[in-house]
Amino acid sequence: MTNVALTGLARDLAKRAAEGKPVRIGVIGSGEMGTDLVTQGMLMPGIEVVKSGPAIVHHGDTMDFSFAVRSIGNTPLHDVKVTDDKCSPVSAEPVTKAGGDQDAVLEDGEVWTYTCTMKVPTHGASEMDPLCNIVTATGSDEQDNPVSDTDRHCTDIIHPAIQVKKVADRATAQVGDTIGYRFDVTNPGDTGLDTSLLRHRLLGSIDREPARVIVCIGVECS
């Protein structure tokens, strides 16, 4: 029957089902014929946190994290708190509240955003790389039942480095001789480097010298 208009509880249940937030219903019959029915809607609280942060950093950089928290159940949440296992302190209150009435209750359709800032630790042999940390969001429903959720974010710590070795084509020379130089440039780091500017600077600075110059980057020479 598709031409029946739903009203009351049936309409509300259909709406929540379409939104992906169904409500469990317990039906209790009484009497021999089961004519008296009592319908109870069960609270199903839920919370979700999504963590965002930088993908790549260097040692000494500042990392800014944000945590978006929302209710995914069928009841508002109060006493919402966010913690992170490596970044502290997380803002005690949301820095933004989107989609709602700005009160102290996290309701359906609202997104509260918390933030935290930390320095990338100094380099060490036993450092965690990538640097992964876990955020935890907690809250309570209207009957003070607790809910929680976690999200993990990993950041790659890169270690750029460059090494250049200058080699002459002869050990000794006389006045008026032409000396050829080779510059061997290698990358001992763990991330790629743009060598176009390097090549330009090397040739631009040494072309003024009365010498033949060969620049080698990796296995490519010019």
PDB file of C-alpha atoms in Angstrom:
ATOM      1  CA  MET A   1       0.000   0.000   0.000  1.00  0.00           C
ATOM      2  CA  THR A   2       1.894   3.013  -1.246  1.00  0.00           C
ATOM      3  CA  ASN A   3      -0.935   5.570  -1.062  1.00  0.00           C
ATOM      4  CA  VAL A   4      -1.247   5.568   2.747  1.00  0.00           C
ATOM      5  CA  ALA A   5      -0.014   8.694   4.516  1.00  0.00           C
ATOM      6  CA  LEU A   6       1.978   7.886   7.634  1.00  0.00           C
ATOM      7  CA  THR A   7       1.196   9.865  10.777  1.00  0.00           C
ATOM      8  CA  GLY A   8       2.453  10.115  14.322  1.00  0.00           C
ATOM      9  CA  LEU A   9       4.941   7.476  15.475  1.00  0.00           C
ATOM     10  CA  ALA A  10       4.855   5.613  12.163  1.00  0.00           C
ATOM     11  CA  ARG A  11       5.845   8.773  10.293  1.00  0.00           C
ATOM     12  CA  ASP A  12       8.692   9.502  12.701  1.00  0.00           C
ATOM     13  CA  LEU A  13       9.999   5.946  12.486  1.00  0.00           C
ATOM     14  CA  ALA A  14       9.933   6.014   8.674  1.00  0.00           C
ATOM     15  CA  LYS A  15      11.827   9.326   8.671  1.00  0.00           C
ATOM     16  CA  ARG A  16      14.546   7.995  10.973  1.00  0.00           C
ATOM     17  CA  ALA A  17      14.869   4.813   8.910  1.00  0.00           C
ATOM     18  CA  ALA A  18      15.327   6.874   5.734  1.00  0.00           C
ATOM     19  CA  GLU A  19      18.047   8.907   7.483  1.00  0.00           C
ATOM     20  CA  GLY A  20      19.914   5.767   8.545  1.00  0.00           C
ATOM     21  CA  LYS A  21      19.027   6.242  12.237  1.00  0.00           C
ATOM     22  CA  PRO A  22      16.409   3.585  13.045  1.00  0.00           C
ATOM     23  CA  VAL A  23      14.856   3.228  16.487  1.00  0.00           C
ATOM     24  CA  ARG A  24      14.407  -0.176  18.109  1.00  0.00           C
ATOM     25  CA  ILE A  25      10.809  -0.765  19.192  1.00  0.00           C
ATOM     26  CA  GLY A  26       9.629  -3.147  21.889  1.00  0.00           C
ATOM     27  CA  VAL A  27       5.977  -4.177  21.650  1.00  0.00           C
ATOM     28  CA  ILE A  28       4.311  -5.630  24.734  1.00  0.00           C
ATOM     29  CA  GLY A  29       0.889  -7.322  24.436  1.00  0.00           C
ATOM     30  CA  SER A  30      -1.486  -7.746  27.375  1.00  0.00           C
ATOM     31  CA  GLY A  31      -4.768  -9.514  27.665  1.00  0.00           C
ATOM     32  CA  GLU A  32      -5.750 -12.846  26.183  1.00  0.00           C
ATOM     33  CA  MET A  33      -6.479 -11.284  22.810  1.00  0.00           C
ATOM     34  CA  GLY A  34      -3.502  -8.959  22.960  1.00  0.00           C
ATOM     35  CA  THR A  35      -5.642  -5.909  22.417  1.00  0.00           C
ATOM     36  CA  ASP A  36      -3.624  -3.530  24.638  1.00  0.00           C
ATOM     37  CA  LEU A  37      -0.241  -2.602  23.160  1.00  0.00           C
ATOM     38  CA  VAL A  38       2.487  -0.499  24.700  1.00  0.00           C
ATOM     39  CA  THR A  39       5.195   0.798  22.391  1.00  0.00           C
ATOM     40  CA  GLN A  40       8.546   1.841  23.754  1.00  0.00           C
ATOM     41  CA  GLY A  41      11.183   3.695  21.742  1.00  0.00           C
ATOM     42  CA  MET A  42      14.670   2.726  22.896  1.00  0.00           C
ATOM     43  CA  LEU A  43      17.427   5.307  23.164  1.00  0.00           C
ATOM     44  CA  MET A  44      20.408   4.500  20.952  1.00  0.00           C
ATOM     45  CA  PRO A  45      23.106   7.098  21.698  1.00  0.00           C
ATOM     46  CA  GLY A  46      26.213   7.383  19.536  1.00  0.00           C
ATOM     47  CA  ILE A  47      29.131   9.723  18.953  1.00  0.00           C
ATOM     48  CA  GLU A  48      31.606  10.118  16.082  1.00  0.00           C
ATOM     49  CA  VAL A  49      34.930  11.956  15.969  1.00  0.00           C
ATOM     50  CA  VAL A  50      36.974  12.645  12.833  1.00  0.00           C
ATOM     51  CA  LYS A  51      40.551  13.854  13.232  1.00  0.00           C
ATOM     52  CA  SER A  52      42.365  16.046  10.687  1.00  0.00           C
ATOM     53  CA  GLY A  53      46.006  17.130  10.623  1.00  0.00           C
ATOM     54  CA  PRO A  54      49.099  17.578   8.446  1.00  0.00           C
ATOM     55  CA  ALA A  55      50.264  14.760   6.174  1.00  0.00           C
ATOM     56  CA  ILE A  56      53.970  15.723   6.103  1.00  0.00           C
ATOM     57  CA  VAL A  57      56.112  17.662   8.606  1.00  0.00           C
ATOM     58  CA  HIS A  58      59.739  18.370   9.541  1.00  0.00           C
ATOM     59  CA  HIS A  59      61.275  18.178  12.989  1.00  0.00           C
ATOM     60  CA  GLY A  60      60.542  21.415  14.838  1.00  0.00           C
ATOM     61  CA  ASP A  61      57.372  22.148  12.843  1.00  0.00           C
ATOM     62  CA  THR A  62      54.103  22.945  14.582  1.00  0.00           C
ATOM     63  CA  MET A  63      51.253  20.524  13.925  1.00  0.00           C
ATOM     64  CA  ASP A  64      47.674  21.793  14.103  1.00  0.00           C
ATOM     65  CA  PHE A  65      44.965  19.177  14.616  1.00  0.00           C
ATOM     66  CA  SER A  66      41.190  19.531  14.476  1.00  0.00           C
ATOM     67  CA  PHE A  67      38.578  17.110  15.778  1.00  0.00           C
ATOM     68  CA  ALA A  68      35.034  17.191  14.366  1.00  0.00           C
ATOM     69  CA  VAL A  69      32.518  15.627  16.751  1.00  0.00           C
ATOM     70  CA  ARG A  70      28.857  14.813  16.069  1.00  0.00           C
ATOM     71  CA  SER A  71      26.038  12.743  17.533  1.00  0.00           C
ATOM     72  CA  ILE A  72      25.138   9.707  15.416  1.00  0.00           C
ATOM     73  CA  GLY A  73      22.422   8.336  17.707  1.00  0.00           C
ATOM     74  CA  ASN A  74      18.806   9.244  18.328  1.00  0.00           C
ATOM     75  CA  THR A  75      19.396  11.293  21.473  1.00  0.00           C
ATOM     76  CA  PRO A  76      21.328  14.484  22.290  1.00  0.00           C
ATOM     77  CA  LEU A  77      24.634  14.245  24.157  1.00  0.00           C
ATOM     78  CA  HIS A  78      26.016  16.315  27.023  1.00  0.00           C
ATOM     79  CA  ASP A  79      29.364  16.539  28.822  1.00  0.00           C
ATOM     80  CA  VAL A  80      31.207  16.039  25.525  1.00  0.00           C
ATOM     81  CA  LYS A  81      34.972  15.847  25.990  1.00  0.00           C
ATOM     82  CA  VAL A  82      37.878  15.269  23.589  1.00  0.00           C
ATOM     83  CA  THR A  83      41.376  14.019  24.421  1.00  0.00           C
ATOM     84  CA  ASP A  84      44.394  13.012  22.351  1.00  0.00           C
ATOM     85  CA  ASP A  85      47.052  10.517  23.410  1.00  0.00           C
ATOM     86  CA  LYS A  86      49.951  12.659  22.155  1.00  0.00           C
ATOM     87  CA  CYS A  87      48.630  16.202  21.682  1.00  0.00           C
ATOM     88  CA  SER A  88      47.669  18.065  24.840  1.00  0.00           C
ATOM     89  CA  PRO A  89      45.784  20.044  25.840  1.00  0.00           C
ATOM     90  CA  VAL A  90      42.832  19.735  23.484  1.00  0.00           C
ATOM     91  CA  SER A  91      40.567  22.777  23.662  1.00  0.00           C
ATOM     92  CA  ALA A  92      38.193  22.310  26.602  1.00  0.00           C
ATOM     93  CA  GLU A  93      35.313  23.816  24.635  1.00  0.00           C
ATOM     94  CA  PRO A  94      34.519  23.604  20.917  1.00  0.00           C
ATOM     95  CA  VAL A  95      36.171  26.361  18.890  1.00  0.00           C
ATOM     96  CA  THR A  96      33.200  26.208  16.510  1.00  0.00           C
ATOM     97  CA  LYS A  97      29.660  24.846  16.718  1.00  0.00           C
ATOM     98  CA  ALA A  98      28.061  24.357  13.310  1.00  0.00           C
ATOM     99  CA  GLY A  99      24.489  23.512  12.404  1.00  0.00           C
ATOM    100  CA  GLY A 100      22.784  24.070  15.730  1.00  0.00           C
ATOM    101  CA  ASP A 101      21.615  26.410  18.450  1.00  0.00           C
ATOM    102  CA  GLN A 102      24.989  26.940  20.170  1.00  0.00           C
ATOM    103  CA  ASP A 103      23.835  25.487  23.496  1.00  0.00           C
ATOM    104  CA  ALA A 104      25.698  22.970  25.683  1.00  0.00           C
ATOM    105  CA  VAL A 105      24.001  19.896  24.180  1.00  0.00           C
ATOM    106  CA  LEU A 106      25.322  18.125  21.066  1.00  0.00           C
ATOM    107  CA  GLU A 107      22.222  17.458  18.997  1.00  0.00           C
ATOM    108  CA  ASP A 108      21.469  15.759  15.714  1.00  0.00           C
ATOM    109  CA  GLY A 109      22.839  17.772  12.771  1.00  0.00           C
ATOM    110  CA  GLU A 110      25.396  19.675  14.849  1.00  0.00           C
ATOM    111  CA  VAL A 111      29.176  19.439  14.429  1.00  0.00           C
ATOM    112  CA  TRP A 112      31.449  20.627  17.229  1.00  0.00           C
ATOM    113  CA  THR A 113      35.101  21.201  16.345  1.00  0.00           C
ATOM    114  CA  TYR A 114      37.933  21.029  18.869  1.00  0.00           C
ATOM    115  CA  THR A 115      41.619  21.803  18.228  1.00  0.00           C
ATOM    116  CA  CYS A 116      45.081  21.001  19.529  1.00  0.00           C
ATOM    117  CA  THR A 117      48.614  22.130  18.633  1.00  0.00           C
ATOM    118  CA  MET A 118      51.927  20.372  19.225  1.00  0.00           C
ATOM    119  CA  LYS A 119      55.563  20.572  18.137  1.00  0.00           C
ATOM    120  CA  VAL A 120      57.129  17.757  16.147  1.00  0.00           C
ATOM    121  CA  PRO A 121      59.575  16.045  18.534  1.00  0.00           C
ATOM    122  CA  THR A 122      63.308  16.312  17.946  1.00  0.00           C
ATOM    123  CA  HIS A 123      64.969  13.676  15.797  1.00  0.00           C
ATOM    124  CA  GLY A 124      66.022  10.477  17.514  1.00  0.00           C
ATOM    125  CA  ALA A 125      67.059   6.965  16.591  1.00  0.00           C
ATOM    126  CA  SER A 126      63.938   5.470  18.198  1.00  0.00           C
ATOM    127  CA  GLU A 127      61.474   8.128  17.023  1.00  0.00           C
ATOM    128  CA  MET A 128      58.000   7.152  15.825  1.00  0.00           C
ATOM    129  CA  ASP A 129      57.813   7.778  12.094  1.00  0.00           C
ATOM    130  CA  PRO A 130      55.168   8.153  10.885  1.00  0.00           C
ATOM    131  CA  LEU A 131      53.916   9.894  13.995  1.00  0.00           C
ATOM    132  CA  CYS A 132      50.489   8.442  14.794  1.00  0.00           C
ATOM    133  CA  ASN A 133      48.151   9.632  17.520  1.00  0.00           C
ATOM    134  CA  ILE A 134      44.619   8.729  18.571  1.00  0.00           C
ATOM    135  CA  VAL A 135      41.818  11.083  19.568  1.00  0.00           C
ATOM    136  CA  THR A 136      38.980   9.980  21.855  1.00  0.00           C
ATOM    137  CA  ALA A 137      35.604  11.717  22.110  1.00  0.00           C
ATOM    138  CA  THR A 138      33.195  10.915  24.943  1.00  0.00           C
ATOM    139  CA  GLY A 139      29.734  12.061  25.977  1.00  0.00           C
ATOM    140  CA  SER A 140      26.536  10.981  27.751  1.00  0.00           C
ATOM    141  CA  ASP A 141      22.938  10.681  26.620  1.00  0.00           C
ATOM    142  CA  GLU A 142      19.890  12.079  28.423  1.00  0.00           C
ATOM    143  CA  GLN A 143      19.909   9.076  30.780  1.00  0.00           C
ATOM    144  CA  ASP A 144      23.665   9.532  31.438  1.00  0.00           C
ATOM    145  CA  ASN A 145      24.655   6.451  29.460  1.00  0.00           C
ATOM    146  CA  PRO A 146      28.252   6.989  28.232  1.00  0.00           C
ATOM    147  CA  VAL A 147      29.346   6.798  24.596  1.00  0.00           C
ATOM    148  CA  SER A 148      32.788   7.116  23.000  1.00  0.00           C
ATOM    149  CA  ASP A 149      34.590   6.987  19.669  1.00  0.00           C
ATOM    150  CA  THR A 150      38.209   7.171  18.492  1.00  0.00           C
ATOM    151  CA  ASP A 151      40.027   8.197  15.322  1.00  0.00           C
ATOM    152  CA  ARG A 152      43.674   7.743  14.343  1.00  0.00           C
ATOM    153  CA  HIS A 153      45.821  10.128  12.302  1.00  0.00           C
ATOM    154  CA  CYS A 154      49.377   9.552  11.071  1.00  0.00           C
ATOM    155  CA  THR A 155      51.866  12.198   9.936  1.00  0.00           C
ATOM    156  CA  ASP A 156      55.031  11.427   7.976  1.00  0.00           C
ATOM    157  CA  ILE A 157      58.159  13.106   9.367  1.00  0.00           C
ATOM    158  CA  ILE A 158      60.528  13.787   6.486  1.00  0.00           C
ATOM    159  CA  HIS A 159      64.297  14.317   6.717  1.00  0.00           C
ATOM    160  CA  PRO A 160      65.516  16.237   3.649  1.00  0.00           C
ATOM    161  CA  ALA A 161      69.257  16.291   3.097  1.00  0.00           C
ATOM    162  CA  ILE A 162      71.725  17.051   0.325  1.00  0.00           C
ATOM    163  CA  GLN A 163      75.406  16.300  -0.182  1.00  0.00           C
ATOM    164  CA  VAL A 164      77.778  17.728  -2.777  1.00  0.00           C
ATOM    165  CA  LYS A 165      81.310  16.624  -3.624  1.00  0.00           C
ATOM    166  CA  LYS A 166      83.552  18.728  -5.857  1.00  0.00           C
ATOM    167  CA  VAL A 167      86.152  16.857  -7.912  1.00  0.00           C
ATOM    168  CA  ALA A 168      88.862  18.445 -10.126  1.00  0.00           C
ATOM    169  CA  ASP A 169      90.065  16.644 -13.244  1.00  0.00           C
ATOM    170  CA  ARG A 170      93.692  17.073 -12.179  1.00  0.00           C
ATOM    171  CA  ALA A 171      95.672  17.194  -8.959  1.00  0.00           C
ATOM    172  CA  THR A 172      98.106  19.929 -10.077  1.00  0.00           C
ATOM    173  CA  ALA A 173      97.980  22.749 -12.606  1.00  0.00           C
ATOM    174  CA  GLN A 174     100.110  25.575 -13.963  1.00  0.00           C
ATOM    175  CA  VAL A 175      99.170  29.178 -14.606  1.00  0.00           C
ATOM    176  CA  GLY A 176      97.015  29.331 -17.737  1.00  0.00           C
ATOM    177  CA  ASP A 177      95.851  25.702 -17.513  1.00  0.00           C
ATOM    178  CA  THR A 178      92.132  24.913 -17.702  1.00  0.00           C
ATOM    179  CA  ILE A 179      90.775  22.880 -14.830  1.00  0.00           C
ATOM    180  CA  GLY A 180      87.585  20.887 -15.179  1.00  0.00           C
ATOM    181  CA  TYR A 181      85.416  20.366 -12.112  1.00  0.00           C
ATOM    182  CA  ARG A 182      82.711  17.822 -11.450  1.00  0.00           C
ATOM    183  CA  PHE A 183      80.099  18.350  -8.751  1.00  0.00           C
ATOM    184  CA  ASP A 184      78.536  15.095  -7.515  1.00  0.00           C
ATOM    185  CA  VAL A 185      75.258  15.863  -5.751  1.00  0.00           C
ATOM    186  CA  THR A 186      73.514  13.110  -3.814  1.00  0.00           C
ATOM    187  CA  ASN A 187      70.403  12.910  -1.675  1.00  0.00           C
ATOM    188  CA  PRO A 188      71.021  11.036   1.594  1.00  0.00           C
ATOM    189  CA  GLY A 189      67.604  12.050   2.944  1.00  0.00           C
ATOM    190  CA  ASP A 190      64.274  10.235   2.821  1.00  0.00           C
ATOM    191  CA  THR A 191      62.343  12.607   0.562  1.00  0.00           C
ATOM    192  CA  GLY A 192      62.722  13.806  -3.011  1.00  0.00           C
ATOM    193  CA  LEU A 193      64.360  17.150  -3.848  1.00  0.00           C
ATOM    194  CA  ASP A 194      63.711  19.553  -6.703  1.00  0.00           C
ATOM    195  CA  THR A 195      67.100  19.788  -8.438  1.00  0.00           C
ATOM    196  CA  SER A 196      66.151  22.334 -11.105  1.00  0.00           C
ATOM    197  CA  LEU A 197      67.000  25.319  -8.877  1.00  0.00           C
ATOM    198  CA  LEU A 198      70.116  23.572  -7.622  1.00  0.00           C
ATOM    199  CA  ARG A 199      71.432  23.068 -11.151  1.00  0.00           C
ATOM    200  CA  HIS A 200      70.658  26.682 -12.037  1.00  0.00           C
ATOM    201  CA  ARG A 201      72.472  28.022  -8.977  1.00  0.00           C
ATOM    202  CA  LEU A 202      75.508  25.814  -9.455  1.00  0.00           C
ATOM    203  CA  LEU A 203      75.960  26.736 -13.098  1.00  0.00           C
ATOM    204  CA  GLY A 204      75.029  30.362 -12.513  1.00  0.00           C
ATOM    205  CA  SER A 205      77.613  30.823  -9.783  1.00  0.00           C
ATOM    206  CA  ILE A 206      80.510  28.953 -11.343  1.00  0.00           C
ATOM    207  CA  ASP A 207      80.173  29.860 -15.009  1.00  0.00           C
ATOM    208  CA  ARG A 208      82.065  33.046 -14.204  1.00  0.00           C
ATOM    209  CA  GLU A 209      85.137  31.016 -13.298  1.00  0.00           C
ATOM    210  CA  PRO A 210      87.662  30.275 -16.075  1.00  0.00           C
ATOM    211  CA  ALA A 211      87.037  26.537 -15.880  1.00  0.00           C
ATOM    212  CA  ARG A 212      85.160  23.738 -17.569  1.00  0.00           C
ATOM    213  CA  VAL A 213      82.323  22.625 -15.323  1.00  0.00           C
ATOM    214  CA  ILE A 214      80.468  19.344 -15.144  1.00  0.00           C
ATOM    215  CA  VAL A 215      77.557  19.038 -12.724  1.00  0.00           C
ATOM    216  CA  CYS A 216      76.360  15.527 -11.870  1.00  0.00           C
ATOM    217  CA  ILE A 217      73.109  14.962  -9.988  1.00  0.00           C
ATOM    218  CA  GLY A 218      72.665  11.279  -9.440  1.00  0.00           C
ATOM    219  CA  VAL A 219      73.780   9.750 -12.739  1.00  0.00           C
ATOM    220  CA  GLU A 220      72.828  12.758 -14.884  1.00  0.00           C
ATOM    221  CA  CYS A 221      75.605  15.188 -15.799  1.00  0.00           C
ATOM    222  CA  SER A 222      75.636  18.480 -17.687  1.00  0.00           C
TER     223      SER A 222
END
